[in-house]
mmCIF file of C-alpha atoms and ligand atoms in Angstrom:
data_model
loop_
_atom_site.group_PDB
_atom_site.id
_atom_site.type_symbol
_atom_site.label_atom_id
_atom_site.label_comp_id
_atom_site.label_asym_id
_atom_site.label_seq_id
_atom_site.Cartn_x
_atom_site.Cartn_y
_atom_site.Cartn_z
ATOM 1 C CA UNK A 16 -5.944 23.536 -17.120
ATOM 2 C CA UNK A 17 -7.179 21.190 -14.360
ATOM 3 C CA UNK A 18 -4.639 18.613 -14.681
ATOM 4 C CA UNK A 19 -1.998 21.228 -13.770
ATOM 5 C CA UNK A 20 -4.034 22.085 -10.876
ATOM 6 C CA UNK A 21 -3.958 18.356 -9.760
ATOM 7 C CA UNK A 22 -0.067 18.434 -10.356
ATOM 8 C CA UNK A 23 0.373 21.439 -8.376
ATOM 9 C CA UNK A 24 -1.519 20.179 -5.492
ATOM 10 C CA UNK A 25 0.940 19.070 -2.652
ATOM 11 C CA UNK A 26 -0.152 15.483 -1.846
ATOM 12 C CA UNK A 27 0.539 12.537 0.329
ATOM 13 C CA UNK A 28 0.023 9.031 -0.535
ATOM 14 C CA UNK A 29 -0.899 6.633 2.242
ATOM 15 C CA UNK A 30 -1.699 3.440 0.522
ATOM 16 C CA UNK A 31 1.247 2.379 -1.670
ATOM 17 C CA UNK A 32 3.003 -1.103 -1.616
ATOM 18 C CA UNK A 33 6.527 -0.746 -2.683
ATOM 19 C CA UNK A 34 6.365 -3.937 -4.687
ATOM 20 C CA UNK A 35 3.535 -2.619 -6.661
ATOM 21 C CA UNK A 36 5.862 0.342 -7.817
ATOM 22 C CA UNK A 37 8.006 -2.000 -9.739
ATOM 23 C CA UNK A 38 7.577 -1.039 -13.327
ATOM 24 C CA UNK A 39 7.730 -3.266 -16.152
ATOM 25 C CA UNK A 40 11.355 -2.142 -17.149
ATOM 26 C CA UNK A 41 12.483 -2.591 -13.505
ATOM 27 C CA UNK A 42 10.788 -5.934 -13.126
ATOM 28 C CA UNK A 43 12.839 -7.131 -16.334
ATOM 29 C CA UNK A 44 15.993 -5.626 -14.920
ATOM 30 C CA UNK A 45 15.574 -7.423 -11.555
ATOM 31 C CA UNK A 46 14.559 -10.659 -13.367
ATOM 32 C CA UNK A 47 18.175 -10.375 -15.354
ATOM 33 C CA UNK A 48 19.718 -9.768 -11.779
ATOM 34 C CA UNK A 49 18.416 -13.038 -10.760
ATOM 35 C CA UNK A 50 17.899 -15.622 -13.359
ATOM 36 C CA UNK A 51 17.727 -18.566 -11.111
ATOM 37 C CA UNK A 52 15.037 -19.995 -8.905
ATOM 38 C CA UNK A 53 14.776 -18.370 -5.439
ATOM 39 C CA UNK A 54 16.641 -20.519 -2.888
ATOM 40 C CA UNK A 55 14.493 -20.996 0.100
ATOM 41 C CA UNK A 56 14.713 -22.756 3.423
ATOM 42 C CA UNK A 57 11.080 -22.875 3.738
ATOM 43 C CA UNK A 58 9.940 -26.073 2.563
ATOM 44 C CA UNK A 59 6.163 -24.975 2.609
ATOM 45 C CA UNK A 60 7.232 -22.342 0.197
ATOM 46 C CA UNK A 61 6.273 -23.250 -3.398
ATOM 47 C CA UNK A 62 8.163 -21.306 -5.974
ATOM 48 C CA UNK A 63 5.764 -19.575 -8.654
ATOM 49 C CA UNK A 64 6.253 -21.642 -12.095
ATOM 50 C CA UNK A 65 8.290 -18.920 -13.382
ATOM 51 C CA UNK A 66 10.843 -18.486 -10.556
ATOM 52 C CA UNK A 67 14.305 -17.727 -12.060
ATOM 53 C CA UNK A 68 12.755 -16.719 -15.510
ATOM 54 C CA UNK A 69 14.103 -13.754 -17.190
ATOM 55 C CA UNK A 70 11.367 -11.282 -18.471
ATOM 56 C CA UNK A 71 11.445 -8.955 -21.278
ATOM 57 C CA UNK A 72 9.656 -5.581 -20.767
ATOM 58 C CA UNK A 73 6.812 -7.049 -22.854
ATOM 59 C CA UNK A 74 6.595 -10.089 -20.776
ATOM 60 C CA UNK A 75 6.805 -8.160 -17.464
ATOM 61 C CA UNK A 76 4.047 -5.886 -19.052
ATOM 62 C CA UNK A 77 1.816 -9.005 -19.903
ATOM 63 C CA UNK A 78 2.410 -10.290 -16.360
ATOM 64 C CA UNK A 79 0.600 -7.310 -15.119
ATOM 65 C CA UNK A 80 -2.810 -8.282 -17.263
ATOM 66 C CA UNK A 81 -5.120 -9.890 -14.980
ATOM 67 C CA UNK A 82 -8.829 -10.054 -14.507
ATOM 68 C CA UNK A 83 -9.378 -11.070 -10.746
ATOM 69 C CA UNK A 84 -7.854 -10.733 -7.467
ATOM 70 C CA UNK A 85 -5.966 -14.025 -7.452
ATOM 71 C CA UNK A 86 -4.143 -13.079 -10.715
ATOM 72 C CA UNK A 87 -2.924 -9.939 -9.047
ATOM 73 C CA UNK A 88 -1.744 -11.957 -6.220
ATOM 74 C CA UNK A 89 0.301 -13.770 -8.411
ATOM 75 C CA UNK A 90 1.992 -11.212 -10.370
ATOM 76 C CA UNK A 91 2.679 -9.488 -7.027
ATOM 77 C CA UNK A 92 4.352 -12.457 -5.873
ATOM 78 C CA UNK A 93 6.526 -12.970 -9.180
ATOM 79 C CA UNK A 94 7.864 -9.161 -8.149
ATOM 80 C CA UNK A 95 8.474 -9.973 -4.662
ATOM 81 C CA UNK A 96 10.470 -13.073 -5.965
ATOM 82 C CA UNK A 97 12.959 -10.779 -7.648
ATOM 83 C CA UNK A 98 13.537 -8.589 -4.817
ATOM 84 C CA UNK A 99 16.133 -10.750 -3.228
ATOM 85 C CA UNK A 100 19.274 -8.237 -2.170
ATOM 86 C CA UNK A 101 19.541 -5.102 -0.344
ATOM 87 C CA UNK A 102 20.609 -3.388 -3.520
ATOM 88 C CA UNK A 103 17.193 -4.579 -5.073
ATOM 89 C CA UNK A 104 15.286 -2.845 -2.390
ATOM 90 C CA UNK A 105 17.342 0.384 -2.649
ATOM 91 C CA UNK A 106 16.848 0.612 -6.528
ATOM 92 C CA UNK A 107 13.083 0.036 -6.029
ATOM 93 C CA UNK A 108 12.737 2.520 -3.184
ATOM 94 C CA UNK A 109 14.577 5.266 -4.942
ATOM 95 C CA UNK A 110 12.752 4.930 -8.120
ATOM 96 C CA UNK A 111 9.329 4.835 -6.580
ATOM 97 C CA UNK A 112 10.278 8.085 -4.793
ATOM 98 C CA UNK A 113 11.336 9.841 -8.052
ATOM 99 C CA UNK A 114 7.941 8.992 -9.509
ATOM 100 C CA UNK A 115 6.096 10.325 -6.322
ATOM 101 C CA UNK A 116 8.211 13.490 -6.461
ATOM 102 C CA UNK A 117 7.379 13.962 -10.167
ATOM 103 C CA UNK A 118 3.763 14.107 -9.029
ATOM 104 C CA UNK A 119 4.347 16.651 -6.202
ATOM 105 C CA UNK A 120 3.669 13.994 -3.441
ATOM 106 C CA UNK A 121 5.477 15.528 -0.538
ATOM 107 C CA UNK A 122 4.969 12.512 1.862
ATOM 108 C CA UNK A 123 4.411 8.784 1.519
ATOM 109 C CA UNK A 124 3.400 6.021 3.854
ATOM 110 C CA UNK A 125 4.724 2.967 2.252
ATOM 111 C CA UNK A 126 3.768 -0.708 2.840
ATOM 112 C CA UNK A 127 6.665 -3.244 2.597
ATOM 113 C CA UNK A 128 5.830 -6.800 2.384
ATOM 114 C CA UNK A 129 8.283 -8.084 5.480
ATOM 115 C CA UNK A 130 5.601 -11.025 5.638
ATOM 116 C CA UNK A 131 6.509 -12.200 2.196
ATOM 117 C CA UNK A 132 10.186 -12.064 2.627
ATOM 118 C CA UNK A 133 9.964 -13.875 6.191
ATOM 119 C CA UNK A 134 7.607 -16.654 4.914
ATOM 120 C CA UNK A 135 9.900 -17.536 2.056
ATOM 121 C CA UNK A 136 12.534 -18.081 4.534
ATOM 122 C CA UNK A 137 14.644 -15.152 4.352
ATOM 123 C CA UNK A 138 15.692 -12.453 6.921
ATOM 124 C CA UNK A 139 14.036 -9.174 6.186
ATOM 125 C CA UNK A 140 16.274 -6.861 8.097
ATOM 126 C CA UNK A 141 19.321 -6.995 5.880
ATOM 127 C CA UNK A 142 17.001 -6.378 2.837
ATOM 128 C CA UNK A 143 15.453 -3.590 4.599
ATOM 129 C CA UNK A 144 18.714 -1.675 5.026
ATOM 130 C CA UNK A 145 18.698 -1.497 1.314
ATOM 131 C CA UNK A 146 15.294 0.108 1.408
ATOM 132 C CA UNK A 147 16.626 2.479 4.073
ATOM 133 C CA UNK A 148 19.338 3.503 2.076
ATOM 134 C CA UNK A 149 17.006 4.299 -0.975
ATOM 135 C CA UNK A 150 14.646 6.097 1.248
ATOM 136 C CA UNK A 151 17.496 8.568 2.837
ATOM 137 C CA UNK A 152 18.784 9.187 -0.786
ATOM 138 C CA UNK A 153 15.179 9.881 -2.136
ATOM 139 C CA UNK A 154 14.349 12.090 1.024
ATOM 140 C CA UNK A 155 17.655 14.078 0.218
ATOM 141 C CA UNK A 156 17.462 14.246 -3.304
ATOM 142 C CA UNK A 157 13.700 14.727 -3.646
ATOM 143 C CA UNK A 158 12.749 16.874 -0.603
ATOM 144 C CA UNK A 159 10.160 14.659 0.658
ATOM 145 C CA UNK A 160 9.458 12.121 3.521
ATOM 146 C CA UNK A 161 8.818 8.619 3.789
ATOM 147 C CA UNK A 162 7.255 6.403 6.430
ATOM 148 C CA UNK A 163 7.439 2.369 6.276
ATOM 149 C CA UNK A 164 4.552 0.368 7.231
ATOM 150 C CA UNK A 165 5.486 -3.456 7.608
ATOM 151 C CA UNK A 166 2.814 -5.624 5.894
ATOM 152 C CA UNK A 167 1.836 -9.064 6.865
ATOM 153 C CA UNK A 168 -0.192 -11.420 4.639
ATOM 154 C CA UNK A 169 -3.308 -12.572 6.327
ATOM 155 C CA UNK A 170 -3.496 -15.951 4.746
ATOM 156 C CA UNK A 171 0.051 -16.566 6.088
ATOM 157 C CA UNK A 172 -1.464 -16.780 9.339
ATOM 158 C CA UNK A 173 -0.893 -15.250 13.151
ATOM 159 C CA UNK A 174 2.496 -16.640 13.618
ATOM 160 C CA UNK A 175 3.934 -14.917 10.421
ATOM 161 C CA UNK A 176 1.956 -11.599 11.247
ATOM 162 C CA UNK A 177 3.610 -11.852 14.785
ATOM 163 C CA UNK A 178 7.227 -12.004 13.294
ATOM 164 C CA UNK A 179 6.460 -8.950 11.013
ATOM 165 C CA UNK A 180 5.506 -7.063 14.280
ATOM 166 C CA UNK A 181 8.455 -8.075 16.133
ATOM 167 C CA UNK A 182 10.644 -7.008 13.205
ATOM 168 C CA UNK A 183 8.749 -3.681 12.799
ATOM 169 C CA UNK A 184 9.270 -2.982 16.655
ATOM 170 C CA UNK A 185 13.002 -3.792 16.382
ATOM 171 C CA UNK A 186 13.559 -1.493 13.361
ATOM 172 C CA UNK A 187 11.120 1.362 14.499
ATOM 173 C CA UNK A 188 13.888 3.780 14.651
ATOM 174 C CA UNK A 189 14.262 3.520 10.836
ATOM 175 C CA UNK A 190 11.005 5.464 10.045
ATOM 176 C CA UNK A 191 8.688 2.330 10.770
ATOM 177 C CA UNK A 192 5.377 3.877 11.769
ATOM 178 C CA UNK A 193 3.065 1.121 11.844
ATOM 179 C CA UNK A 194 2.044 -2.328 10.656
ATOM 180 C CA UNK A 195 -0.679 -3.435 8.148
ATOM 181 C CA UNK A 196 -2.159 -6.662 6.956
ATOM 182 C CA UNK A 197 -3.181 -7.544 3.453
ATOM 183 C CA UNK A 198 -3.964 -10.359 1.288
ATOM 184 C CA UNK A 199 -7.245 -12.255 0.930
ATOM 185 C CA UNK A 200 -9.662 -11.464 3.354
ATOM 186 C CA UNK A 201 -11.866 -14.218 2.719
ATOM 187 C CA UNK A 202 -9.181 -16.690 4.096
ATOM 188 C CA UNK A 203 -8.369 -15.352 7.325
ATOM 189 C CA UNK A 204 -10.899 -13.532 9.921
ATOM 190 C CA UNK A 205 -9.346 -10.357 11.707
ATOM 191 C CA UNK A 206 -10.295 -11.681 15.128
ATOM 192 C CA UNK A 207 -7.386 -13.931 15.196
ATOM 193 C CA UNK A 208 -4.883 -11.224 14.797
ATOM 194 C CA UNK A 209 -6.194 -9.212 17.820
ATOM 195 C CA UNK A 210 -3.270 -9.893 20.313
ATOM 196 C CA UNK A 211 -0.769 -9.283 17.501
ATOM 197 C CA UNK A 212 -2.344 -5.918 17.039
ATOM 198 C CA UNK A 213 -2.616 -5.194 20.649
ATOM 199 C CA UNK A 214 1.090 -5.696 21.113
ATOM 200 C CA UNK A 215 1.992 -3.491 18.007
ATOM 201 C CA UNK A 216 -0.102 -0.737 19.325
ATOM 202 C CA UNK A 217 1.361 -1.258 23.005
ATOM 203 C CA UNK A 218 4.758 -0.309 21.406
ATOM 204 C CA UNK A 219 3.829 2.646 19.631
ATOM 205 C CA UNK A 220 3.095 1.410 16.329
ATOM 206 C CA UNK A 221 0.120 2.755 14.293
ATOM 207 C CA UNK A 222 -2.477 0.131 12.954
ATOM 208 C CA UNK A 223 -3.714 -0.199 9.365
ATOM 209 C CA UNK A 224 -5.739 -3.031 7.999
ATOM 210 C CA UNK A 225 -6.932 -3.813 4.302
ATOM 211 C CA UNK A 226 -10.594 -4.468 5.020
ATOM 212 C CA UNK A 227 -13.797 -4.420 2.780
ATOM 213 C CA UNK A 228 -11.936 -5.138 -0.305
ATOM 214 C CA UNK A 229 -12.689 -8.647 -0.898
ATOM 215 C CA UNK A 230 -15.126 -9.075 2.048
ATOM 216 C CA UNK A 231 -17.932 -7.079 3.227
ATOM 217 C CA UNK A 232 -18.790 -4.484 6.054
ATOM 218 C CA UNK A 233 -18.238 -7.183 8.519
ATOM 219 C CA UNK A 234 -14.669 -7.224 7.896
ATOM 220 C CA UNK A 235 -14.194 -3.547 8.465
ATOM 221 C CA UNK A 236 -16.208 -3.697 11.519
ATOM 222 C CA UNK A 237 -14.110 -6.379 12.639
ATOM 223 C CA UNK A 238 -10.909 -4.298 11.742
ATOM 224 C CA UNK A 239 -12.199 -1.396 13.932
ATOM 225 C CA UNK A 240 -13.461 -3.191 16.956
ATOM 226 C CA UNK A 241 -11.194 -6.216 17.115
ATOM 227 C CA UNK A 242 -8.085 -4.818 15.836
ATOM 228 C CA UNK A 243 -8.512 -0.914 16.676
ATOM 229 C CA UNK A 244 -7.289 0.043 13.237
ATOM 230 C CA UNK A 245 -6.283 3.666 12.859
ATOM 231 C CA UNK A 246 -6.899 3.635 9.233
ATOM 232 C CA UNK A 247 -8.694 1.362 6.881
ATOM 233 C CA UNK A 248 -7.235 0.151 3.707
ATOM 234 C CA UNK A 249 -9.640 0.268 0.692
ATOM 235 C CA UNK A 250 -13.008 0.299 2.809
ATOM 236 C CA UNK A 251 -14.801 -0.348 -0.484
ATOM 237 C CA UNK A 252 -17.794 -2.268 0.676
ATOM 238 C CA UNK A 253 -18.537 0.094 3.686
ATOM 239 C CA UNK A 254 -21.125 1.456 1.610
ATOM 240 C CA UNK A 255 -23.113 -1.617 1.990
ATOM 241 C CA UNK A 256 -23.814 -0.768 5.486
ATOM 242 C CA UNK A 257 -25.087 2.919 6.345
ATOM 243 C CA UNK A 258 -24.274 2.429 9.948
ATOM 244 C CA UNK A 259 -20.728 1.888 9.208
ATOM 245 C CA UNK A 260 -20.489 4.922 6.710
ATOM 246 C CA UNK A 261 -21.999 6.979 9.671
ATOM 247 C CA UNK A 262 -19.594 5.471 12.022
ATOM 248 C CA UNK A 263 -16.615 6.187 9.711
ATOM 249 C CA UNK A 264 -17.677 9.829 9.229
ATOM 250 C CA UNK A 265 -18.448 10.376 13.020
ATOM 251 C CA UNK A 266 -15.122 9.000 14.216
ATOM 252 C CA UNK A 267 -13.233 10.560 11.207
ATOM 253 C CA UNK A 268 -11.597 7.255 10.521
ATOM 254 C CA UNK A 269 -9.352 7.845 7.366
ATOM 255 C CA UNK A 270 -10.082 5.447 4.353
ATOM 256 C CA UNK A 271 -7.462 4.811 2.193
ATOM 257 C CA UNK A 272 -9.476 4.597 -1.262
ATOM 258 C CA UNK A 273 -7.896 2.926 -4.008
ATOM 259 C CA UNK A 274 -10.346 3.372 -7.066
ATOM 260 C CA UNK A 275 -8.490 1.838 -10.191
ATOM 261 C CA UNK A 276 -7.158 -0.881 -7.974
ATOM 262 C CA UNK A 277 -10.695 -1.865 -7.023
ATOM 263 C CA UNK A 278 -11.834 -2.125 -10.503
ATOM 264 C CA UNK A 279 -8.657 -3.916 -11.667
ATOM 265 C CA UNK A 280 -8.931 -6.554 -9.198
ATOM 266 C CA UNK A 281 -12.539 -6.988 -9.920
ATOM 267 C CA UNK A 282 -13.470 -5.979 -6.213
ATOM 268 C CA UNK A 283 -15.435 -3.123 -7.702
ATOM 269 C CA UNK A 284 -17.745 -4.318 -10.881
ATOM 270 C CA UNK A 285 -17.341 -1.334 -12.817
ATOM 271 C CA UNK A 286 -15.456 2.135 -12.391
ATOM 272 C CA UNK A 287 -18.852 3.981 -12.182
ATOM 273 C CA UNK A 288 -20.113 1.855 -9.420
ATOM 274 C CA UNK A 289 -17.071 2.935 -7.227
ATOM 275 C CA UNK A 290 -18.488 4.483 -3.941
ATOM 276 C CA UNK A 291 -16.032 7.154 -3.604
ATOM 277 C CA UNK A 292 -18.385 10.048 -4.257
ATOM 278 C CA UNK A 293 -20.896 8.618 -1.673
ATOM 279 C CA UNK A 294 -18.144 8.132 1.112
ATOM 280 C CA UNK A 295 -16.806 11.597 0.484
ATOM 281 C CA UNK A 296 -20.493 13.204 0.546
ATOM 282 C CA UNK A 297 -21.205 11.367 3.823
ATOM 283 C CA UNK A 298 -18.385 12.934 5.444
ATOM 284 C CA UNK A 299 -15.908 9.976 5.416
ATOM 285 C CA UNK A 300 -12.279 11.195 5.740
ATOM 286 C CA UNK A 301 -11.620 9.786 2.303
ATOM 287 C CA UNK A 302 -7.995 9.785 0.980
ATOM 288 C CA UNK A 303 -6.833 8.902 -2.627
ATOM 289 C CA UNK A 304 -4.216 6.376 -3.142
ATOM 290 C CA UNK A 305 -2.802 4.083 -5.930
ATOM 291 C CA UNK A 306 -2.188 0.779 -3.833
ATOM 292 C CA UNK A 307 0.239 -0.861 -6.724
ATOM 293 C CA UNK A 308 0.497 1.749 -9.365
ATOM 294 C CA UNK A 309 2.512 0.145 -11.809
ATOM 295 C CA UNK A 310 0.765 -3.212 -11.537
ATOM 296 C CA UNK A 311 -2.597 -1.314 -12.182
ATOM 297 C CA UNK A 312 -1.081 1.166 -14.910
ATOM 298 C CA UNK A 313 -2.167 4.231 -12.767
ATOM 299 C CA UNK A 314 -0.670 6.913 -10.940
ATOM 300 C CA UNK A 315 -1.773 9.264 -7.974
ATOM 301 C CA UNK A 316 -2.335 12.042 -10.672
ATOM 302 C CA UNK A 317 -4.561 9.737 -12.555
ATOM 303 C CA UNK A 318 -6.571 8.962 -9.385
ATOM 304 C CA UNK A 319 -7.197 12.549 -8.885
ATOM 305 C CA UNK A 320 -8.232 12.937 -12.534
ATOM 306 C CA UNK A 321 -10.651 10.077 -12.150
ATOM 307 C CA UNK A 322 -12.031 11.567 -9.067
ATOM 308 C CA UNK A 323 -12.604 14.828 -11.294
ATOM 309 C CA UNK A 324 -13.801 13.354 -14.375
ATOM 310 C CA UNK A 325 -15.870 10.300 -13.416
ATOM 311 C CA UNK A 326 -16.967 11.327 -10.007
ATOM 312 C CA UNK A 327 -17.351 15.093 -10.742
ATOM 313 C CA UNK A 328 -14.939 16.286 -7.867
ATOM 314 C CA UNK A 329 -14.620 20.085 -8.184
ATOM 315 C CA UNK A 330 -11.119 21.773 -7.694
ATOM 316 C CA UNK A 331 -12.252 22.670 -3.868
ATOM 317 C CA UNK A 332 -13.201 19.062 -3.446
ATOM 318 C CA UNK A 333 -9.851 17.617 -4.826
ATOM 319 C CA UNK A 334 -8.036 20.000 -2.647
ATOM 320 C CA UNK A 335 -10.021 18.765 0.236
ATOM 321 C CA UNK A 336 -8.782 15.223 -0.778
ATOM 322 C CA UNK A 337 -5.190 16.320 -0.760
ATOM 323 C CA UNK A 338 -5.763 18.244 2.617
ATOM 324 C CA UNK A 339 -7.357 14.714 3.849
ATOM 325 C CA UNK A 340 -4.148 12.912 2.924
ATOM 326 C CA UNK A 341 -1.975 14.956 5.205
ATOM 327 C CA UNK A 342 -4.654 14.852 7.765
ATOM 328 C CA UNK A 343 -4.971 11.228 7.886
ATOM 329 C CA UNK A 344 -1.030 10.452 7.724
ATOM 330 C CA UNK A 345 0.889 9.385 10.577
ATOM 331 C CA UNK A 346 3.163 12.542 10.667
ATOM 332 C CA UNK A 347 3.425 14.442 13.804
ATOM 333 C CA UNK A 348 1.129 17.547 14.458
ATOM 334 C CA UNK A 349 3.608 20.147 13.711
ATOM 335 C CA UNK A 350 4.678 18.527 10.335
ATOM 336 C CA UNK A 351 0.892 18.043 9.418
ATOM 337 C CA UNK A 352 0.159 21.709 10.057
ATOM 338 C CA UNK A 353 3.297 22.774 7.969
ATOM 339 C CA UNK A 354 2.290 20.526 5.011
ATOM 340 C CA UNK A 355 -1.365 21.601 5.287
ATOM 341 C CA UNK A 356 -0.164 25.466 5.440
ATOM 342 C CA UNK A 357 0.958 24.733 1.736
ATOM 343 C CA UNK A 358 -2.570 23.982 0.717
HETATM 344 ZN ZN1 ZN B 419 -2.856 -2.455 -0.627
#
């Protein structure tokens, strides 16, 4: 059975937001832990309407039903609001790793939204300690590895992004491998983050940028030229520019493709329209990822299955995707080689 084949493939996941792995039962549990509005010292911060509201599992499920990108950002915010203590972070990190392990994911590079925490006026480092406890337990119990990527939010601006990078530099010895920037591309151009990205690179951090998700190819070009991105998150709209596709393929710049996410947020109009097949055939270093699996009701196994069933990926091609996931990772060469040998 092909699904057994997909399960048996050793895989890495490179575009995964910790907050997006909080499933409805866990969100319900977190909301019961924190049945009061989030205290904040940032007077710019506006609590979402339901701050402090206790969700049943059903209500948590309903929160994850949305038809556009803004609705998704609201759901994401509702989750981050309920991640308030180190214990919360430990819980969700460990549960995430449990789910990855069940899919034979041997390595993950996980975005953690330091930007959101800082912006709402909370110190990130004490919370990150909990995430680290979760990672260490998970690595021990599941025999997998995990790197962190500290994520800033574009539309919170450059100063917030700078604080995220500084925090990543301070905590670098705790498996923090790089930085990323997500959020709404239409509301903040990449150019303004150039100096922040240069600073991060100078301190040995790897660079990722969500680009070509909610904006066109010019956003991807800017991520490459202005921010010197090592990897492109989504890269969906690269397909609108043949020169860009050729450039990505020539330079073997990894693209973190998230098919279901693109459809669920409306960034891609229909599943069949997704450019994954075209990008792959053009020789782009494509990797498959889930983005926010529980918010999009997907898993990495399902993403491989979609590639197989909707886009006709053969078993050798699926194996190639798995191989790409290790090649595109920020693991050291020897570790990459050892994991690739298992394919
Ligand atoms: Zn993402």
